[in-house]
mmCIF file of C-alpha atoms in Angstrom:
data_model
loop_
_atom_site.group_PDB
_atom_site.id
_atom_site.type_symbol
_atom_site.label_atom_id
_atom_site.label_comp_id
_atom_site.label_asym_id
_atom_site.label_seq_id
_atom_site.Cartn_x
_atom_site.Cartn_y
_atom_site.Cartn_z
ATOM 1 C CA MET A 1 20.876 31.362 -8.265
ATOM 2 C CA THR A 2 22.068 27.994 -7.648
ATOM 3 C CA THR A 3 21.323 25.022 -9.840
ATOM 4 C CA ASN A 4 21.356 21.519 -8.638
ATOM 5 C CA ASP A 5 22.314 18.240 -10.594
ATOM 6 C CA HIS A 6 19.048 18.619 -12.670
ATOM 7 C CA SER A 7 20.426 21.964 -14.353
ATOM 8 C CA HIS A 8 17.400 23.936 -13.598
ATOM 9 C CA PRO A 9 17.082 26.821 -11.079
ATOM 10 C CA THR A 10 16.480 25.902 -7.440
ATOM 11 C CA THR A 11 15.979 29.434 -6.193
ATOM 12 C CA GLY A 12 12.244 29.658 -4.886
ATOM 13 C CA LEU A 13 11.598 25.841 -5.121
ATOM 14 C CA ASN A 14 10.130 23.794 -2.456
ATOM 15 C CA PRO A 15 12.553 21.549 -0.671
ATOM 16 C CA GLU A 16 12.661 17.654 -1.296
ATOM 17 C CA HIS A 17 10.334 15.707 0.945
ATOM 18 C CA ALA A 18 12.267 13.012 2.965
ATOM 19 C CA PRO A 19 11.349 9.231 2.330
ATOM 20 C CA ARG A 20 9.616 7.480 4.810
ATOM 21 C CA MET A 21 12.254 4.721 5.414
ATOM 22 C CA GLN A 22 15.362 3.994 4.474
ATOM 23 C CA PRO A 23 15.417 2.122 1.272
ATOM 24 C CA TRP A 24 12.914 -0.556 1.236
ATOM 25 C CA ALA A 25 15.259 -2.469 -1.167
ATOM 26 C CA GLU A 26 17.836 -2.772 1.736
ATOM 27 C CA LEU A 27 15.582 -3.726 4.354
ATOM 28 C CA ALA A 28 13.762 -6.478 2.039
ATOM 29 C CA PRO A 29 16.701 -7.525 -0.334
ATOM 30 C CA ASP A 30 15.221 -10.821 -1.240
ATOM 31 C CA VAL A 31 11.671 -9.051 -2.195
ATOM 32 C CA TYR A 32 13.767 -6.219 -4.209
ATOM 33 C CA LYS A 33 15.570 -9.176 -6.127
ATOM 34 C CA ALA A 34 12.787 -11.063 -6.785
ATOM 35 C CA MET A 35 11.007 -7.709 -8.167
ATOM 36 C CA VAL A 36 13.949 -7.273 -10.308
ATOM 37 C CA ARG A 37 14.023 -10.719 -11.851
ATOM 38 C CA LEU A 38 10.057 -10.353 -12.293
ATOM 39 C CA ASP A 39 10.685 -7.064 -14.250
ATOM 40 C CA ALA A 40 13.471 -8.537 -16.476
ATOM 41 C CA ALA A 41 11.229 -11.632 -17.491
ATOM 42 C CA SER A 42 8.283 -9.615 -17.983
ATOM 43 C CA ARG A 43 10.012 -7.341 -20.555
ATOM 44 C CA LYS A 44 11.198 -10.353 -22.700
ATOM 45 C CA GLY A 45 9.962 -9.921 -26.184
ATOM 46 C CA LEU A 46 8.418 -6.602 -25.640
ATOM 47 C CA ASP A 47 9.602 -3.559 -27.718
ATOM 48 C CA PRO A 48 11.665 -1.418 -24.941
ATOM 49 C CA VAL A 49 10.314 1.822 -26.090
ATOM 50 C CA LEU A 50 6.565 0.284 -25.850
ATOM 51 C CA ALA A 51 7.601 -1.102 -22.460
ATOM 52 C CA GLU A 52 8.650 2.415 -21.263
ATOM 53 C CA LEU A 53 5.633 3.974 -22.532
ATOM 54 C CA VAL A 54 3.662 1.166 -20.508
ATOM 55 C CA LYS A 55 5.643 2.038 -17.368
ATOM 56 C CA ILE A 56 5.207 5.773 -17.762
ATOM 57 C CA ARG A 57 1.488 5.579 -18.333
ATOM 58 C CA ALA A 58 0.994 3.219 -15.141
ATOM 59 C CA SER A 59 3.036 5.722 -13.183
ATOM 60 C CA GLN A 60 1.026 8.471 -14.241
ATOM 61 C CA LEU A 61 -2.165 6.886 -13.143
ATOM 62 C CA ASN A 62 -0.791 5.916 -9.967
ATOM 63 C CA HIS A 63 0.923 9.455 -9.205
ATOM 64 C CA CYS A 64 4.315 7.735 -8.419
ATOM 65 C CA ALA A 65 6.763 10.710 -9.361
ATOM 66 C CA PHE A 66 9.848 8.358 -8.570
ATOM 67 C CA CYS A 67 8.870 5.949 -11.321
ATOM 68 C CA LEU A 68 7.942 8.795 -13.586
ATOM 69 C CA ASP A 69 11.383 10.402 -13.264
ATOM 70 C CA MET A 70 12.998 7.183 -13.805
ATOM 71 C CA HIS A 71 11.065 5.782 -16.960
ATOM 72 C CA THR A 72 10.859 9.264 -18.696
ATOM 73 C CA LYS A 73 14.568 9.234 -18.480
ATOM 74 C CA ASP A 74 14.939 5.584 -19.766
ATOM 75 C CA ALA A 75 12.605 6.233 -22.574
ATOM 76 C CA LEU A 76 14.524 9.177 -23.723
ATOM 77 C CA ALA A 77 17.630 7.160 -23.566
ATOM 78 C CA ALA A 78 16.031 4.659 -25.683
ATOM 79 C CA GLY A 79 15.258 7.134 -28.200
ATOM 80 C CA GLU A 80 11.758 8.065 -27.587
ATOM 81 C CA SER A 81 10.664 11.851 -28.337
ATOM 82 C CA ILE A 82 9.909 14.287 -25.649
ATOM 83 C CA GLU A 83 6.694 15.079 -27.606
ATOM 84 C CA ARG A 84 5.276 11.381 -27.420
ATOM 85 C CA ILE A 85 6.059 11.195 -23.492
ATOM 86 C CA VAL A 86 4.415 14.780 -23.073
ATOM 87 C CA GLN A 87 1.312 13.414 -25.088
ATOM 88 C CA LEU A 88 1.099 10.253 -23.127
ATOM 89 C CA SER A 89 -1.061 11.821 -20.240
ATOM 90 C CA ALA A 90 -3.560 12.883 -22.953
ATOM 91 C CA TRP A 91 -3.072 9.970 -25.405
ATOM 92 C CA GLU A 92 -6.836 9.423 -26.060
ATOM 93 C CA GLU A 93 -6.875 13.354 -27.841
ATOM 94 C CA SER A 94 -3.428 12.616 -29.227
ATOM 95 C CA GLN A 95 -3.532 8.941 -30.713
ATOM 96 C CA HIS A 96 -1.786 10.170 -33.881
ATOM 97 C CA PHE A 97 1.358 10.088 -31.859
ATOM 98 C CA TYR A 98 1.312 6.464 -31.550
ATOM 99 C CA THR A 99 0.916 3.131 -33.485
ATOM 100 C CA PRO A 100 -2.126 0.977 -33.025
ATOM 101 C CA LYS A 101 -0.066 -1.560 -31.175
ATOM 102 C CA GLU A 102 1.104 1.141 -28.631
ATOM 103 C CA ILE A 103 -2.521 2.453 -28.243
ATOM 104 C CA ALA A 104 -3.838 -1.042 -27.501
ATOM 105 C CA ALA A 105 -0.805 -1.506 -24.835
ATOM 106 C CA ILE A 106 -1.732 2.059 -23.347
ATOM 107 C CA GLU A 107 -5.627 1.150 -23.067
ATOM 108 C CA LEU A 108 -4.815 -2.272 -21.493
ATOM 109 C CA THR A 109 -2.139 -0.573 -19.221
ATOM 110 C CA GLU A 110 -4.934 1.815 -18.022
ATOM 111 C CA ALA A 111 -7.456 -0.996 -17.750
ATOM 112 C CA VAL A 112 -5.162 -2.920 -15.591
ATOM 113 C CA THR A 113 -4.042 -0.385 -13.546
ATOM 114 C CA VAL A 114 -7.388 1.250 -12.478
ATOM 115 C CA LEU A 115 -9.571 -1.715 -11.505
ATOM 116 C CA THR A 116 -11.983 0.417 -9.637
ATOM 117 C CA ASP A 117 -14.239 0.562 -12.422
ATOM 118 C CA GLY A 118 -14.370 -3.411 -12.429
ATOM 119 C CA PHE A 119 -12.613 -6.083 -14.658
ATOM 120 C CA VAL A 120 -10.670 -5.123 -17.865
ATOM 121 C CA PRO A 121 -13.302 -4.608 -20.513
ATOM 122 C CA ASP A 122 -13.715 -7.222 -23.415
ATOM 123 C CA GLU A 123 -13.229 -4.449 -25.783
ATOM 124 C CA VAL A 124 -9.866 -3.522 -24.577
ATOM 125 C CA TRP A 125 -8.626 -7.134 -24.237
ATOM 126 C CA GLU A 126 -9.744 -7.813 -27.943
ATOM 127 C CA LYS A 127 -7.847 -4.823 -28.979
ATOM 128 C CA ALA A 128 -4.809 -5.832 -27.382
ATOM 129 C CA ALA A 129 -5.253 -9.475 -28.471
ATOM 130 C CA LYS A 130 -5.406 -8.319 -31.963
ATOM 131 C CA GLN A 131 -2.129 -6.455 -31.589
ATOM 132 C CA PHE A 132 -0.107 -8.985 -29.777
ATOM 133 C CA ASP A 133 0.349 -12.457 -30.030
ATOM 134 C CA GLU A 134 -0.249 -14.761 -26.991
ATOM 135 C CA THR A 135 3.254 -14.516 -25.667
ATOM 136 C CA GLU A 136 3.624 -10.772 -26.189
ATOM 137 C CA LEU A 137 0.322 -10.373 -24.438
ATOM 138 C CA ALA A 138 1.390 -12.482 -21.610
ATOM 139 C CA HIS A 139 4.367 -10.532 -21.074
ATOM 140 C CA LEU A 140 2.693 -7.341 -21.494
ATOM 141 C CA ILE A 141 0.244 -8.197 -18.913
ATOM 142 C CA ALA A 142 3.116 -9.186 -16.733
ATOM 143 C CA ALA A 143 5.063 -5.760 -17.338
ATOM 144 C CA ILE A 144 1.942 -3.849 -16.477
ATOM 145 C CA THR A 145 1.387 -5.847 -13.221
ATOM 146 C CA THR A 146 5.078 -5.246 -12.440
ATOM 147 C CA ILE A 147 5.056 -1.549 -12.957
ATOM 148 C CA ASN A 148 2.068 -1.415 -10.803
ATOM 149 C CA ALA A 149 3.862 -3.190 -7.823
ATOM 150 C CA TRP A 150 6.782 -1.013 -8.365
ATOM 151 C CA ASN A 151 4.720 2.258 -7.901
ATOM 152 C CA ARG A 152 3.140 0.729 -5.002
ATOM 153 C CA PHE A 153 6.615 0.607 -3.271
ATOM 154 C CA ALA A 154 7.608 3.752 -4.413
ATOM 155 C CA VAL A 155 4.392 5.773 -3.283
ATOM 156 C CA THR A 156 4.181 3.924 -0.302
ATOM 157 C CA THR A 157 7.638 4.670 0.791
ATOM 158 C CA ARG A 158 7.984 8.233 -0.613
ATOM 159 C CA MET A 159 11.038 7.567 -2.637
ATOM 160 C CA VAL A 160 12.348 10.886 -3.691
ATOM 161 C CA PRO A 161 12.494 11.588 -7.432
ATOM 162 C CA GLY A 162 14.829 13.559 -9.346
ATOM 163 C CA HIS A 163 18.203 11.846 -8.841
ATOM 164 C CA TYR A 164 17.841 8.842 -11.164
ATOM 165 C CA LYS A 165 19.949 8.783 -14.172
ATOM 166 C CA SER A 166 19.312 6.526 -17.066
ATOM 167 C CA GLY A 167 20.811 3.139 -16.506
ATOM 168 C CA ASP A 168 21.384 3.448 -12.985
ATOM 169 C CA ILE A 169 18.941 0.749 -12.183
ATOM 170 C CA LYS A 170 17.489 -1.944 -14.652
ATOM 171 C CA HIS A 171 13.802 -2.140 -14.607
#
């Protein structure tokens, strides 16, 4: 039996898919650099673990395997527990794993990410506004918007998950 750099058996697994293009960051470097700056600016003043929870939840909703791989690893490196990461996909039934502030951020993440139901509900906004001051809230909205943009780049170009090591890329 062989193993890859992920330390799990590879016998019988499907092969990796190929990305649709060479790294888009190399093809549009000014856009990539602007996204990196936007990402860094959006996180100012936000708790790093909360920011990773937001990135993971948006990536779950957007089915972005590349970003899930990256931000799960970054969350673990930042001290997040496996249990809280696993429960994030079912947070409504496992709210006892999260603080009221984290729940407000997760709810806002869902409302901003899934706009097919209309606008961000007033109740969701009000809950977030009670947990975050206006500056934090502005950065939280920016962080949610930014991860949604990253997700769209990764999903559209079919970036391949599984090779990221925490700290490789600072988002």
